[in-house]
Structures are given as structure tokens and as C-alpha cells.
Amino acid sequence: MDAPAATRALVPGRGFGLVASRDIAAGETVVRERAVLCGVSEAHRALACARCLATTARGTSSRPPPCPGCGQVLLCASGACARDALGHGPIACAAERLTACASAAERVDRERVRFLAACADLRRDAATAPPPTNPADPLDARRRDAAERLAALDRLCPRADDPADGVPRRDVDAAARLRPTLERAVADATSAPDPRGVVGGPAGFAPAGFAPSSPLAAALASIVGSDAENARLLAKEARNAFGVMAAPEFASPTAEGEAASAASAYAASAVAERSVRGAGLYDLASAVNHACFPNVARFDNFDAAFDDPENGFEARGGVNGGVYAPPDELRLVAVDRVARGEEIVMSYRPVGEPTARRRRGLRRAFGFACACARCALEVGWAREDGTSTGDEDARARARAAATAATAATAATAVTAVSAAAAAAAARDHDDDDDDDAAQLAADEAMDASDASRLARVDAVESARRADRIPGEYAMWFARNECPDPRCGGTLAPPNPKAAHMMCNYCGRKRTDAEFFAALEAG
Ligand SMILES: [Zn+2]
Ligand SMILES: [Zn+2]
Ligand SMILES: [Zn+2]
Ligand SMILES: [Zn+2]
């Protein structure tokens, strides 16, 4: 077994991150791990397995069957699914039944309940773990596994041992609002026999690990978790989960031969964002910090990419006799050589996304202003060109939106209306509000105003701008950006000896011969 390529470490000014513990070759797998937890989105509840997010059972083309306990979600019937092949956790199952009639407005809360109920199932399993464990006992293994997953959740930010890293109000409110549902799910799971029959014998959810003197109510409350605990879990989920896109067949189709302009590429990516099948939380990968030029690309196996020998990933010991890698397995693959001691960084946004949009997205979703070398360069260009940097405050956003509204009046009535609404919304709110629609409209107005400014740039000015791009910068995009401009993915060699690069988002392959031919053609 090789020494681990990277380990968790405190990175000055950036909190915990992952640092290369040895030199890493391009194409090497830096991190390979299974999810701590996966959660299916409401939109894909009837399309993907609720535990592992696969849309087809391994080695077949059939969709996973519905959970026999709740009928609300799908679950793979095979052992290739999640670590737990025994069924839906009884609390998760009860929570699905309780929220089955959620209105459209409650769907986001339903995803939150799904996550908190899965955490409650882990607490329940871990709480019943007797101290001396017997490795031969599958129940012990299950309890240990739950305890390990809870410990992995603890390590994610915001951490309970770092009070300076606060929990957003949105999550505090959600935890309080969802408490009754969660309590009810725990109570329901208590009275119903455990479909897996693994804890506490035939009585199902008998809290076997608790002292008889301990009141049942207290035991149940500790499984529900305190509001503070649950709020923190929701914040961890929001900050660390990796979004998992729809399987190709469910992704929105793009018209054949559609003009591949930047505008259409980002319109397409906005549609794709809505088509997220779920999210996965990981132990090490979630600790990786962001940079706009990443040195690793994240590849996932929800659609069996690692099982296809054509793709060139190193196949090492999967499940089911080593044939298949688990669907929730994630790999961070080195895009380039990484020297020992260098921080492992990945891009939280599509690498080709324009400066302002990318920086706004990072600040809004992750709460930081990116200070990477690429941002420093591009923010400099934006200031020079009078376009937005993504750091504008509410007042500047309102101004841009108002300008766009005026300009749009001549174009289409719809754009004018939405730009005017954005202007009003941006005036009335500061950056802290989470009125997503207003934020989005204001951002679109700013992007439109940048686009119209750029459209007026003449050939001489374009040439001057092209001249200021450093060679390394241009080469990064030529080598590592997916050739499909609608994609936004990053290319990496799937193994150190590969003669091709592969896109981590669309799976497109480009041979080294094709790359050099394209370079020569200019
Ligand atoms: Zn599954
Ligand atoms: Zn169920
Ligand atoms: Zn950056
Ligand atoms: Zn791609």
C-alpha cells in the first residue's frame, strides 16, 4: 500500500486543508473515499437511489426499486450500493412517510429533513454500541461504522470546537422549524419494528445500549439531537456537500449545433444546476480548499465511470468481488504534478466561469473572497476594463441593474421587467439577505451590463487584451479546460501513464495527439 498522497493539515490563513505528503504525479489519485452520507434531491427522488445516488443497479440497466418501508425513495437492492445494504434507516424511512405530502414550497425542507433523519439514524446506531466490540459481530461493525461517520461529520466546518465559525441564521431557523417532524420520525421509528431487525432484538428500536434507569425520553431526545447540533449539521451540509449532477440521460438536452457562445454555455450550466440529483458529504475531499486553477479534479462513480476500462482509471478492489467500485466512491485526481508540501486545491465552481460570476458564487455559497493568483490577475483586468469584479456591494449592484433596465427597454420587455425588478431588489436589500431570486436577477443584470460593455470592444482593443494574458494562464486553459464550451469541466489524466485526458464533468476524452494537433493549428 502506497503512503497516503495527502494529509489534513492547518494551512496558514486558510483553516484546515489537504497538503501533499509526497510528490504526486499528474494522473495520480490523491484521495479515494466513499461518502459519509449521500442525500437525493427532491427532483430525483424517483430516479436515483436515496443511499448511493446511482440511477441503475450495478451491471444492469434497471432502476433501483422503491424502499419497501416508505415507498417514497428508491433503494438499490444490491450490495454494491452504500455501506449499509440492509435498508433505509428507520428514522429516515419514518421521516419520508411523514413528509410525503410536502408542497412545492416545502421541498427544500424535505431535503433537510432527509439529511437530519439520516444523521439521527447514525446517532441511534452509534449510541447502542457496547464498549467492548467484537470484530466478528456484524452489529458491532455497523455501530462502529456509524460512530466513524459521525466523527467525520464532526470534523467538517463549521466545527463545534471553533465558536468563531458561526452557523448561519438560515440553518438555525430551519433546525427549529424541523424539530417537530424529526421528533415525530424518531418516535414513529421507536414504535415500529426495525425493518432490518438489527438493533435491540425483536422490539426494534429498543434503546438497548442505554442504562435501564435512563428515561426513554432522554434517550430519544439525544437521538433527535439538540437544535444547536442540528443547525450545525445543516450548515456543514450546505458548506461541504458536493453537488451530484443528473445522470446524462436526465440532463437537459442541448440543441444540436447550438451556438457555443459563453452566454449559451452559462445558460446551459444554469439549467444543469437545477438538475442536481443529490449531494454527497466526504471526509477528506470536503476538507479540500478552493482555488480557481485547481491542481486536482473530482471524479465520481455514480454512473460507473470507474468501472469502464475505456476510461482508464486504475481499478483497485471494488465491491462485489472487486468488479464494481461503489457508486458513492469519489476520487480527486491530480491535474498536474503536485510537489510535496503543496496544498491540494480544487475548484468549487466551473473553471471557465467568468470572473465576477465565479467570485460572487464563491462568496455567496462559501462566504469567502477568493484570493488566488488567477483572481488577482482577472480582478486587475476587470478594473482596467470597467467590468464587474464580483466584489460589488448592494449599491453598485443596484446601479448596474438600473443601467441594464434602461438598456433592456430597447431590447425585450421581459428583460426590462426582470432587470428593473433586480434593480429594485438590489436597492432594497443588502448582501446578507437570502432572497435568492432577487440576488439572481441582480447578478444577471450585472452580467448583461458586462456583456454589452465587452460587445463594444473593437478589434484593436481585443488584441491589446489578448496580449496581456500570460502564457502559463493561456496554457492552463488549453490543457485543462473541457473542449466543450458548454461543459465547464476540468480535464485530468485518469492515471499517470494515460495518453489521454478526461473531463471530470461530461466524461469527454481528448488524446494527447489531438491536443498537440490542436495546439499546432493554433
Ligand atoms: Zn444505492
Ligand atoms: Zn424507506
Ligand atoms: Zn480565485
Ligand atoms: Zn466536459
PDB file of C-alpha atoms and ligand atoms in Angstrom, residues 50 66-75 87-97 195, ligand 2:
ATOM      1  CA  ALA A  50     -31.519   7.534  -1.904  1.00  0.00           C
ATOM      2  CA  PRO A  66     -38.776   1.717  -4.186  1.00  0.00           C
ATOM      3  CA  CYS A  67     -37.969   1.369  -0.478  1.00  0.00           C
ATOM      4  CA  PRO A  68     -40.397  -1.239   0.908  1.00  0.00           C
ATOM      5  CA  GLY A  69     -40.616   0.720   4.187  1.00  0.00           C
ATOM      6  CA  CYS A  70     -41.755   4.117   2.916  1.00  0.00           C
ATOM      7  CA  GLY A  71     -42.293   3.841  -0.843  1.00  0.00           C
ATOM      8  CA  GLN A  72     -41.023   7.421  -1.084  1.00  0.00           C
ATOM      9  CA  VAL A  73     -37.482   6.877  -2.324  1.00  0.00           C
ATOM     10  CA  LEU A  74     -35.601   4.309  -4.394  1.00  0.00           C
ATOM     11  CA  LEU A  75     -33.022   1.956  -2.896  1.00  0.00           C
ATOM     12  CA  GLY A  87     -32.287  -0.998   4.164  1.00  0.00           C
ATOM     13  CA  HIS A  88     -33.349   2.569   4.742  1.00  0.00           C
ATOM     14  CA  GLY A  89     -32.595   3.710   8.306  1.00  0.00           C
ATOM     15  CA  PRO A  90     -35.857   3.502  10.300  1.00  0.00           C
ATOM     16  CA  ILE A  91     -35.793   7.222  11.193  1.00  0.00           C
ATOM     17  CA  ALA A  92     -35.061   8.240   7.592  1.00  0.00           C
ATOM     18  CA  CYS A  93     -37.871   5.968   6.458  1.00  0.00           C
ATOM     19  CA  ALA A  94     -40.325   7.413   9.014  1.00  0.00           C
ATOM     20  CA  ALA A  95     -39.330  10.954   8.021  1.00  0.00           C
ATOM     21  CA  GLU A  96     -40.098  10.185   4.361  1.00  0.00           C
ATOM     22  CA  ARG A  97     -43.550   8.902   5.289  1.00  0.00           C
ATOM     23  CA  PRO A 195     -37.180  -3.492   9.234  1.00  0.00           C
TER      24      PRO A 195
HETATM   25 ZN    ZN B   2     -37.799   3.993   3.332  1.00  0.00          ZN
END
